[in-house]
Amino acid sequence: MFQRSMEAPELPVEIITYIFSFLHVSDRKEASLVCRSWYEASQDYQFQKNVTFKLPACSSSLEVIRGLGKRSRCGLVISHLDGSSLSRALLMEVAMHLGPSLETLSLPGSSITESSLLDLLPHLTGLRKLDLRGLDSLFMSGAFLSREEHRHQVRKALEGLEELNLSDLRYLSDLSFNRLTGCTPRLRRLALSGCHIAFEFDPYRGCPVGPDSSALLSLRNLRRLLQQQASTVRALDLSRTSITPESLRTVAQVPGLALEELCLRGCKELSDHAVEVLCRHQPAIRSLDLSSCTELTSRAVQAVTSGLKGLQVLSLSRDWRVTDKGLAELMKLPSLQRLDLSECLHVSGAEMIKGLSSPPPRAQLESLSLRSCTYIRDIAIFSLSQLLGLSLRVLDLTSCVYLTDLSVRSIATYMPGLLVLRLGWCKEITDWGLLGMVEPTKECEPSTEKEDKGPSFTRTFGNMGFFQPPSLPFQEKPRLVTDEDLGAFREQMGASLLAIRGIQELDLSACSKITDSSITQVVRFPDLQRLSLSMLPEISDESLASVAFYCRSLTSLALNHCPQISDQGIARAAPLLPRLQHLQLACCDAVTDRSLSVLAKHCKRLQTLDISMCKDITITKVDFLQSQLPYLENVQCRFVGGADLTITL
């Protein structure tokens, strides 16, 4: 009997590689498991650039490290190393099997010994990035790299190192800092975030103390390093330090220093004048982070606009004294791509619109954050959607509490290229906005926005002497969507959220008026990876099943405080979400032990799980889940099993 062959023709590896170049990294990873030829195509050199592997300090990582030795180059993050024999064995395997092929090394949450690191570093001759953030155990004794032979070996290995992260080191001193940076003569990026730096130029007040103090890290020592390596250093991170305006001026005026990136996040003593001096002496800066510098005003924004003509990235988050003033001119910088104005409470967007409406050249923003800018209204988003529709890829409107369905329809209509959209805590958004329809009882023009006439009170004969507070807008429930409405939606779904076809992250947390009617119809994005539907009391298992069916690429899903999500929804969704890595189900009272059994069977890649305050889940089942899932690192299970919170707290 004739049997027709079902085998597909074998394509050359070059063609498969070319096809793979159009896939997202997660899709390419899945495709590499199909057959040997697809795996070989996925290992092409163009896909192996900047690949970093994250491993815990456990025995199973030993074999993984040996396997990585076959790669020409890679990066490595090993967490929670200590002084145990297993940790030493892991580092020796890295030295033996990776050695010159290792490009980046990070050791977060570790407390390794000096000897362990000194045995490793001489083998890493190809290292380009070293992250020693928070490794206090290395610097506590002050003896790290104290011997000349050790410094010679490390200097020979790290002469090509470009990036060094020394953030959050409590015991970093001039002496240890000089020893280490003396082994890295070609630094391009240096991070000292959160370090205790004495920003007085002479902290010893004239006492005869040499430059290699073992007591503290001083400004004069940092300035000396910048002078020595001014020709190579291009990025500096001094976030969360006590840097003063005078100290910043000292750093900015180092001869020959031409910074391109500067991070000063959380430096609360900086002044507008200091920013003016910085912009005058460092005009080559492309990325500037001034977030949480609470003394800065719009004068600093004007200094940035006039002094940094090539600026690409600017963060002013939590600079509460910044207003709209100066934003119009900022929007005229043609190279500006990313702007963070989150929690700038006095920004309304009017000046931004004015600047973007001016003749070219003007900014082509790719990322914009207006999180918690409570002065933002629909009229601003309606205008910004049209002005930035072609370029914007990331939009964060979290906690812009006065936005309504009009903003959602504007975004869906004019910003089809968005990759990230965050609308959490925008409580006025309803099903009608996601569906791209106008609620029959409301108008849709931004010019018809109601004016705030202040509070109003009523007093009648029945409640003489008592005032009733006015009802808040987010307490009003919209008219429910009917089957007839959904029929009309299917005929004209162009302006719905479905228009943003390539979206990868969506946050609708606490938009409490949203129900199954819209989630089941519009959350249908094949490329969606991160979704938050937390605190939506009206969604049920139907929404969860629909999301799982249409969004197969999900890696992160948040469903906290969704009381209608139950075991049935988890059972329907889990088999469709094999890529899921992060799941949040805190305070979902209808979720029980049966859901954990389903997750253990179908979600083998789960890394983090939050089931806090799920009263029908037992610790025994949590232990079973952890034994079944090899990648599960963190399970939040506070107050499970119906624990009495009043007694526990």
GROMACS .gro file of N, CA and C in nm, residues 472-604:
model
  399
  472LEU      N    1  -1.770   5.989   4.399
  472LEU     CA    2  -1.646   5.998   4.323
  472LEU      C    3  -1.665   5.935   4.186
  473PRO      N    4  -1.594   5.988   4.082
  473PRO     CA    5  -1.615   5.937   3.947
  473PRO      C    6  -1.590   5.788   3.934
  474PHE      N    7  -1.480   5.735   3.999
  474PHE     CA    8  -1.448   5.595   3.979
  474PHE      C    9  -1.544   5.501   4.052
  475GLN      N   10  -1.637   5.557   4.133
  475GLN     CA   11  -1.736   5.473   4.199
  475GLN      C   12  -1.858   5.450   4.111
  476GLU      N   13  -1.871   5.526   4.004
  476GLU     CA   14  -1.984   5.510   3.914
  476GLU      C   15  -1.961   5.391   3.822
  477LYS      N   16  -2.057   5.304   3.814
  477LYS     CA   17  -2.043   5.187   3.727
  477LYS      C   18  -2.101   5.218   3.589
  478PRO      N   19  -2.025   5.184   3.481
  478PRO     CA   20  -2.075   5.210   3.348
  478PRO      C   21  -2.185   5.111   3.311
  479ARG      N   22  -2.257   5.143   3.205
  479ARG     CA   23  -2.358   5.050   3.156
  479ARG      C   24  -2.290   4.923   3.108
  480LEU      N   25  -2.344   4.807   3.143
  480LEU     CA   26  -2.283   4.680   3.104
  480LEU      C   27  -2.290   4.660   2.954
  481VAL      N   28  -2.188   4.592   2.902
  481VAL     CA   29  -2.183   4.561   2.759
  481VAL      C   30  -2.274   4.442   2.731
  482THR      N   31  -2.362   4.456   2.634
  482THR     CA   32  -2.457   4.349   2.600
  482THR      C   33  -2.409   4.273   2.478
  483ASP      N   34  -2.479   4.164   2.445
  483ASP     CA   35  -2.446   4.085   2.326
  483ASP      C   36  -2.461   4.168   2.200
  484GLU      N   37  -2.560   4.257   2.196
  484GLU     CA   38  -2.576   4.344   2.079
  484GLU      C   39  -2.456   4.438   2.064
  485ASP      N   40  -2.405   4.488   2.177
  485ASP     CA   41  -2.287   4.574   2.171
  485ASP      C   42  -2.166   4.499   2.117
  486LEU      N   43  -2.150   4.374   2.160
  486LEU     CA   44  -2.036   4.295   2.112
  486LEU      C   45  -2.049   4.266   1.963
  487GLY      N   46  -2.171   4.247   1.917
  487GLY     CA   47  -2.191   4.228   1.774
  487GLY      C   48  -2.148   4.350   1.695
  488ALA      N   49  -2.182   4.468   1.744
  488ALA     CA   50  -2.138   4.591   1.679
  488ALA      C   51  -1.987   4.606   1.686
  489PHE      N   52  -1.927   4.562   1.796
  489PHE     CA   53  -1.781   4.571   1.811
  489PHE      C   54  -1.711   4.487   1.704
  490ARG      N   55  -1.760   4.367   1.680
  490ARG     CA   56  -1.695   4.279   1.583
  490ARG      C   57  -1.699   4.336   1.443
  491GLU      N   58  -1.795   4.421   1.416
  491GLU     CA   59  -1.805   4.482   1.284
  491GLU      C   60  -1.713   4.604   1.269
  492GLN      N   61  -1.673   4.667   1.380
  492GLN     CA   62  -1.590   4.788   1.372
  492GLN      C   63  -1.485   4.786   1.484
  493MET      N   64  -1.393   4.690   1.476
  493MET     CA   65  -1.295   4.676   1.583
  493MET      C   66  -1.165   4.749   1.554
  494GLY      N   67  -1.162   4.838   1.459
  494GLY     CA   68  -1.039   4.906   1.422
  494GLY      C   69  -0.979   4.989   1.532
  495ALA      N   70  -1.061   5.057   1.612
  495ALA     CA   71  -1.009   5.147   1.714
  495ALA      C   72  -0.996   5.080   1.850
  496SER      N   73  -1.017   4.951   1.858
  496SER     CA   74  -1.005   4.882   1.986
  496SER      C   75  -0.858   4.854   2.016
  497LEU      N   76  -0.834   4.801   2.134
  497LEU     CA   77  -0.698   4.769   2.174
  497LEU      C   78  -0.635   4.665   2.083
  498LEU      N   79  -0.715   4.592   2.011
  498LEU     CA   80  -0.664   4.492   1.915
  498LEU      C   81  -0.577   4.554   1.807
  499ALA      N   82  -0.593   4.684   1.785
  499ALA     CA   83  -0.514   4.750   1.680
  499ALA      C   84  -0.365   4.751   1.713
  500ILE      N   85  -0.330   4.739   1.842
  500ILE     CA   86  -0.188   4.736   1.882
  500ILE      C   87  -0.141   4.591   1.875
  501ARG      N   88  -0.120   4.541   1.758
  501ARG     CA   89  -0.101   4.397   1.735
  501ARG      C   90   0.029   4.343   1.793
  502GLY      N   91   0.134   4.423   1.795
  502GLY     CA   92   0.264   4.372   1.837
  502GLY      C   93   0.298   4.397   1.982
  503ILE      N   94   0.199   4.432   2.064
  503ILE     CA   95   0.226   4.467   2.203
  503ILE      C   96   0.287   4.349   2.278
  504GLN      N   97   0.387   4.379   2.365
  504GLN     CA   98   0.457   4.276   2.441
  504GLN      C   99   0.433   4.286   2.591
  505GLU      N  100   0.391   4.401   2.639
  505GLU     CA  101   0.361   4.417   2.781
  505GLU      C  102   0.237   4.504   2.797
  506LEU      N  103   0.143   4.459   2.880
  506LEU     CA  104   0.018   4.531   2.903
  506LEU      C  105  -0.015   4.526   3.051
  507ASP      N  106  -0.041   4.641   3.111
  507ASP     CA  107  -0.076   4.651   3.252
  507ASP      C  108  -0.211   4.720   3.266
  508LEU      N  109  -0.309   4.644   3.316
  508LEU     CA  110  -0.443   4.698   3.341
  508LEU      C  111  -0.481   4.683   3.488
  509SER      N  112  -0.382   4.678   3.575
  509SER     CA  113  -0.407   4.657   3.718
  509SER      C  114  -0.499   4.765   3.775
  510ALA      N  115  -0.591   4.721   3.858
  510ALA     CA  116  -0.679   4.811   3.934
  510ALA      C  117  -0.770   4.896   3.846
  511CYS      N  118  -0.786   4.861   3.720
  511CYS     CA  119  -0.890   4.926   3.637
  511CYS      C  120  -1.019   4.850   3.666
  512SER      N  121  -1.079   4.880   3.778
  512SER     CA  122  -1.180   4.794   3.838
  512SER      C  123  -1.312   4.786   3.760
  513LYS      N  124  -1.331   4.871   3.661
  513LYS     CA  125  -1.455   4.867   3.583
  513LYS      C  126  -1.446   4.771   3.464
  514ILE      N  127  -1.329   4.713   3.443
  514ILE     CA  128  -1.310   4.620   3.332
  514ILE      C  129  -1.364   4.483   3.369
  515THR      N  130  -1.433   4.418   3.276
  515THR     CA  131  -1.494   4.287   3.300
  515THR      C  132  -1.452   4.188   3.192
  516ASP      N  133  -1.512   4.068   3.200
  516ASP     CA  134  -1.487   3.965   3.098
  516ASP      C  135  -1.523   4.013   2.958
  517SER      N  136  -1.620   4.102   2.947
  517SER     CA  137  -1.671   4.144   2.816
  517SER      C  138  -1.560   4.197   2.726
  518SER      N  139  -1.466   4.273   2.781
  518SER     CA  140  -1.359   4.328   2.699
  518SER      C  141  -1.235   4.240   2.698
  519ILE      N  142  -1.200   4.181   2.812
  519ILE     CA  143  -1.078   4.100   2.819
  519ILE      C  144  -1.087   3.984   2.720
  520THR      N  145  -1.200   3.918   2.712
  520THR     CA  146  -1.213   3.803   2.623
  520THR      C  147  -1.215   3.843   2.476
  521GLN      N  148  -1.242   3.970   2.447
  521GLN     CA  149  -1.253   4.012   2.308
  521GLN      C  150  -1.127   4.079   2.254
  522VAL      N  151  -1.052   4.150   2.338
  522VAL     CA  152  -0.942   4.231   2.285
  522VAL      C  153  -0.803   4.186   2.330
  523VAL      N  154  -0.791   4.115   2.442
  523VAL     CA  155  -0.658   4.070   2.485
  523VAL      C  156  -0.625   3.943   2.407
  524ARG      N  157  -0.586   3.966   2.282
  524ARG     CA  158  -0.554   3.856   2.190
  524ARG      C  159  -0.426   3.892   2.114
  525PHE      N  160  -0.315   3.885   2.184
  525PHE     CA  161  -0.188   3.931   2.128
  525PHE      C  162  -0.088   3.815   2.129
  526PRO      N  163  -0.053   3.762   2.014
  526PRO     CA  164   0.039   3.647   2.010
  526PRO      C  165   0.178   3.677   2.062
  527ASP      N  166   0.221   3.805   2.061
  527ASP     CA  167   0.355   3.840   2.108
  527ASP      C  168   0.356   3.890   2.253
  528LEU      N  169   0.242   3.893   2.318
  528LEU     CA  170   0.234   3.945   2.455
  528LEU      C  171   0.312   3.854   2.550
  529GLN      N  172   0.404   3.915   2.627
  529GLN     CA  173   0.488   3.840   2.720
  529GLN      C  174   0.456   3.870   2.865
  530ARG      N  175   0.417   3.993   2.897
  530ARG     CA  176   0.389   4.031   3.036
  530ARG      C  177   0.251   4.095   3.043
  531LEU      N  178   0.168   4.042   3.130
  531LEU     CA  179   0.030   4.090   3.144
  531LEU      C  180  -0.006   4.100   3.291
  532SER      N  181  -0.062   4.214   3.332
  532SER     CA  182  -0.109   4.231   3.469
  532SER      C  183  -0.257   4.265   3.469
  533LEU      N  184  -0.335   4.177   3.531
  533LEU     CA  185  -0.479   4.197   3.548
  533LEU      C  186  -0.516   4.195   3.696
  534SER      N  187  -0.421   4.231   3.780
  534SER     CA  188  -0.445   4.229   3.924
  534SER      C  189  -0.553   4.330   3.964
  535MET      N  190  -0.626   4.296   4.070
  535MET     CA  191  -0.728   4.383   4.129
  535MET      C  192  -0.839   4.419   4.030
  536LEU      N  193  -0.878   4.321   3.948
  536LEU     CA  194  -0.995   4.335   3.861
  536LEU      C  195  -1.103   4.241   3.916
  537PRO      N  196  -1.189   4.287   4.004
  537PRO     CA  197  -1.283   4.198   4.072
  537PRO      C  198  -1.388   4.137   3.982
  538GLU      N  199  -1.408   4.195   3.863
  538GLU     CA  200  -1.516   4.149   3.775
  538GLU      C  201  -1.473   4.043   3.675
  539ILE      N  202  -1.343   4.015   3.662
  539ILE     CA  203  -1.302   3.914   3.564
  539ILE      C  204  -1.308   3.776   3.628
  540SER      N  205  -1.329   3.675   3.545
  540SER     CA  206  -1.348   3.539   3.594
  540SER      C  207  -1.258   3.442   3.518
  541ASP      N  208  -1.284   3.314   3.536
  541ASP     CA  209  -1.208   3.211   3.467
  541ASP      C  210  -1.219   3.223   3.316
  542GLU      N  211  -1.328   3.281   3.266
  542GLU     CA  212  -1.343   3.298   3.122
  542GLU      C  213  -1.233   3.389   3.066
  543SER      N  214  -1.202   3.495   3.137
  543SER     CA  215  -1.095   3.584   3.093
  543SER      C  216  -0.961   3.513   3.095
  544LEU      N  217  -0.934   3.438   3.202
  544LEU     CA  218  -0.807   3.367   3.212
  544LEU      C  219  -0.791   3.265   3.101
  545ALA      N  220  -0.896   3.189   3.072
  545ALA     CA  221  -0.889   3.089   2.966
  545ALA      C  222  -0.869   3.155   2.829
  546SER      N  223  -0.938   3.267   2.807
  546SER     CA  224  -0.924   3.337   2.679
  546SER      C  225  -0.784   3.392   2.662
  547VAL      N  226  -0.729   3.452   2.767
  547VAL     CA  227  -0.593   3.506   2.760
  547VAL      C  228  -0.494   3.395   2.730
  548ALA      N  229  -0.507   3.282   2.797
  548ALA     CA  230  -0.414   3.172   2.774
  548ALA      C  231  -0.424   3.118   2.631
  549PHE      N  232  -0.545   3.117   2.576
  549PHE     CA  233  -0.564   3.063   2.440
  549PHE      C  234  -0.503   3.154   2.334
  550TYR      N  235  -0.517   3.284   2.351
  550TYR     CA  236  -0.473   3.378   2.248
  550TYR      C  237  -0.334   3.436   2.274
  551CYS      N  238  -0.281   3.423   2.394
  551CYS     CA  239  -0.150   3.483   2.427
  551CYS      C  240  -0.054   3.374   2.471
  552ARG      N  241  -0.011   3.292   2.378
  552ARG     CA  242   0.070   3.175   2.411
  552ARG      C  243   0.215   3.209   2.448
  553SER      N  244   0.257   3.335   2.425
  553SER     CA  245   0.396   3.373   2.454
  553SER      C  246   0.413   3.429   2.595
  554LEU      N  247   0.311   3.426   2.678
  554LEU     CA  248   0.318   3.486   2.811
  554LEU      C  249   0.428   3.421   2.895
  555THR      N  250   0.512   3.506   2.955
  555THR     CA  251   0.611   3.461   3.052
  555THR      C  252   0.580   3.514   3.192
  556SER      N  253   0.500   3.620   3.201
  556SER     CA  254   0.465   3.678   3.332
  556SER      C  255   0.317   3.712   3.333
  557LEU      N  256   0.246   3.666   3.437
  557LEU     CA  257   0.101   3.690   3.448
  557LEU      C  258   0.069   3.724   3.594
  558ALA      N  259   0.005   3.839   3.615
  558ALA     CA  260  -0.032   3.884   3.750
  558ALA      C  261  -0.184   3.885   3.762
  559LEU      N  262  -0.236   3.810   3.861
  559LEU     CA  263  -0.380   3.801   3.885
  559LEU      C  264  -0.412   3.822   4.033
  560ASN      N  265  -0.331   3.898   4.102
  560ASN     CA  266  -0.353   3.921   4.245
  560ASN      C  267  -0.490   3.985   4.270
  561HIS      N  268  -0.554   3.945   4.378
  561HIS     CA  269  -0.681   4.005   4.421
  561HIS      C  270  -0.789   3.996   4.312
  562CYS      N  271  -0.794   3.882   4.244
  562CYS     CA  272  -0.903   3.855   4.150
  562CYS      C  273  -0.988   3.743   4.210
  563PRO      N  274  -1.093   3.777   4.285
  563PRO     CA  275  -1.164   3.676   4.365
  563PRO      C  276  -1.238   3.571   4.284
  564GLN      N  277  -1.266   3.599   4.155
  564GLN     CA  278  -1.340   3.503   4.075
  564GLN      C  279  -1.251   3.403   4.001
  565ILE      N  280  -1.118   3.421   4.009
  565ILE     CA  281  -1.027   3.324   3.948
  565ILE      C  282  -1.020   3.200   4.037
  566SER      N  283  -1.043   3.083   3.978
  566SER     CA  284  -1.051   2.960   4.057
  566SER      C  285  -0.966   2.850   3.997
  567ASP      N  286  -0.973   2.733   4.058
  567ASP     CA  287  -0.899   2.616   4.009
  567ASP      C  288  -0.938   2.582   3.865
  568GLN      N  289  -1.064   2.601   3.830
  568GLN     CA  290  -1.108   2.568   3.694
  568GLN      C  291  -1.036   2.654   3.591
  569GLY      N  292  -1.022   2.783   3.621
  569GLY     CA  293  -0.950   2.870   3.528
  569GLY      C  294  -0.805   2.832   3.514
  570ILE      N  295  -0.738   2.800   3.627
  570ILE     CA  296  -0.598   2.757   3.622
  570ILE      C  297  -0.586   2.628   3.542
  571ALA      N  298  -0.679   2.535   3.560
  571ALA     CA  299  -0.674   2.407   3.488
  571ALA      C  300  -0.690   2.427   3.338
  572ARG      N  301  -0.770   2.525   3.296
  572ARG     CA  302  -0.788   2.551   3.153
  572ARG      C  303  -0.671   2.628   3.094
  573ALA      N  304  -0.607   2.712   3.175
  573ALA     CA  305  -0.503   2.799   3.121
  573ALA      C  306  -0.364   2.736   3.122
  574ALA      N  307  -0.329   2.666   3.228
  574ALA     CA  308  -0.192   2.617   3.245
  574ALA      C  309  -0.140   2.533   3.127
  575PRO      N  310  -0.220   2.440   3.070
  575PRO     CA  311  -0.166   2.363   2.956
  575PRO      C  312  -0.132   2.448   2.834
  576LEU      N  313  -0.185   2.569   2.826
  576LEU     CA  314  -0.161   2.656   2.711
  576LEU      C  315  -0.047   2.754   2.734
  577LEU      N  316   0.014   2.751   2.853
  577LEU     CA  317   0.118   2.849   2.887
  577LEU      C  318   0.248   2.780   2.927
  578PRO      N  319   0.310   2.706   2.837
  578PRO     CA  320   0.434   2.635   2.873
  578PRO      C  321   0.552   2.727   2.898
  579ARG      N  322   0.546   2.854   2.852
  579ARG     CA  323   0.657   2.945   2.870
  579ARG      C  324   0.646   3.028   2.998
  580LEU      N  325   0.541   3.011   3.074
  580LEU     CA  326   0.517   3.094   3.191
  580LEU      C  327   0.630   3.079   3.293
  581GLN      N  328   0.685   3.193   3.337
  581GLN     CA  329   0.795   3.193   3.434
  581GLN      C  330   0.757   3.263   3.565
  582HIS      N  331   0.664   3.357   3.559
  582HIS     CA  332   0.627   3.434   3.679
  582HIS      C  333   0.474   3.440   3.688
  583LEU      N  334   0.421   3.396   3.801
  583LEU     CA  335   0.276   3.393   3.820
  583LEU      C  336   0.242   3.447   3.958
  584GLN      N  337   0.146   3.540   3.962
  584GLN     CA  338   0.104   3.601   4.087
  584GLN      C  339  -0.045   3.575   4.109
  585LEU      N  340  -0.076   3.505   4.220
  585LEU     CA  341  -0.213   3.470   4.252
  585LEU      C  342  -0.248   3.508   4.396
  586ALA      N  343  -0.180   3.606   4.452
  586ALA     CA  344  -0.204   3.644   4.592
  586ALA      C  345  -0.349   3.686   4.613
  587CYS      N  346  -0.406   3.641   4.723
  587CYS     CA  347  -0.543   3.677   4.764
  587CYS      C  348  -0.649   3.630   4.666
  588CYS      N  349  -0.620   3.525   4.590
  588CYS     CA  350  -0.722   3.460   4.506
  588CYS      C  351  -0.782   3.347   4.590
  589ASP      N  352  -0.890   3.376   4.660
  589ASP     CA  353  -0.943   3.283   4.760
  589ASP      C  354  -0.998   3.155   4.700
  590ALA      N  355  -1.033   3.155   4.572
  590ALA     CA  356  -1.090   3.035   4.510
  590ALA      C  357  -0.984   2.940   4.455
  591VAL      N  358  -0.856   2.976   4.471
  591VAL     CA  359  -0.746   2.890   4.425
  591VAL      C  360  -0.704   2.798   4.539
  592THR      N  361  -0.694   2.668   4.510
  592THR     CA  362  -0.662   2.569   4.613
  592THR      C  363  -0.541   2.485   4.571
  593ASP      N  364  -0.517   2.378   4.646
  593ASP     CA  365  -0.406   2.288   4.617
  593ASP      C  366  -0.413   2.228   4.478
  594ARG      N  367  -0.533   2.212   4.426
  594ARG     CA  368  -0.547   2.153   4.292
  594ARG      C  369  -0.478   2.236   4.185
  595SER      N  370  -0.477   2.366   4.203
  595SER     CA  371  -0.408   2.452   4.106
  595SER      C  372  -0.257   2.427   4.108
  596LEU      N  373  -0.201   2.403   4.226
  596LEU     CA  374  -0.058   2.376   4.234
  596LEU      C  375  -0.023   2.245   4.164
  597SER      N  376  -0.109   2.147   4.171
  597SER     CA  377  -0.085   2.021   4.100
  597SER      C  378  -0.084   2.044   3.949
  598VAL      N  379  -0.174   2.128   3.901
  598VAL     CA  380  -0.179   2.159   3.759
  598VAL      C  381  -0.054   2.234   3.715
  599LEU      N  382  -0.010   2.331   3.795
  599LEU     CA  383   0.110   2.406   3.762
  599LEU      C  384   0.233   2.316   3.760
  600ALA      N  385   0.241   2.224   3.853
  600ALA     CA  386   0.355   2.132   3.857
  600ALA      C  387   0.360   2.044   3.733
  601LYS      N  388   0.246   2.016   3.676
  601LYS     CA  389   0.239   1.929   3.559
  601LYS      C  390   0.268   2.002   3.429
  602HIS      N  391   0.222   2.127   3.417
  602HIS     CA  392   0.227   2.194   3.286
  602HIS      C  393   0.325   2.311   3.278
  603CYS      N  394   0.355   2.377   3.387
  603CYS     CA  395   0.439   2.498   3.382
  603CYS      C  396   0.578   2.467   3.438
  604LYS      N  397   0.655   2.392   3.362
  604LYS     CA  398   0.785   2.344   3.408
  604LYS      C  399   0.889   2.455   3.418
   0.00000   0.00000   0.00000
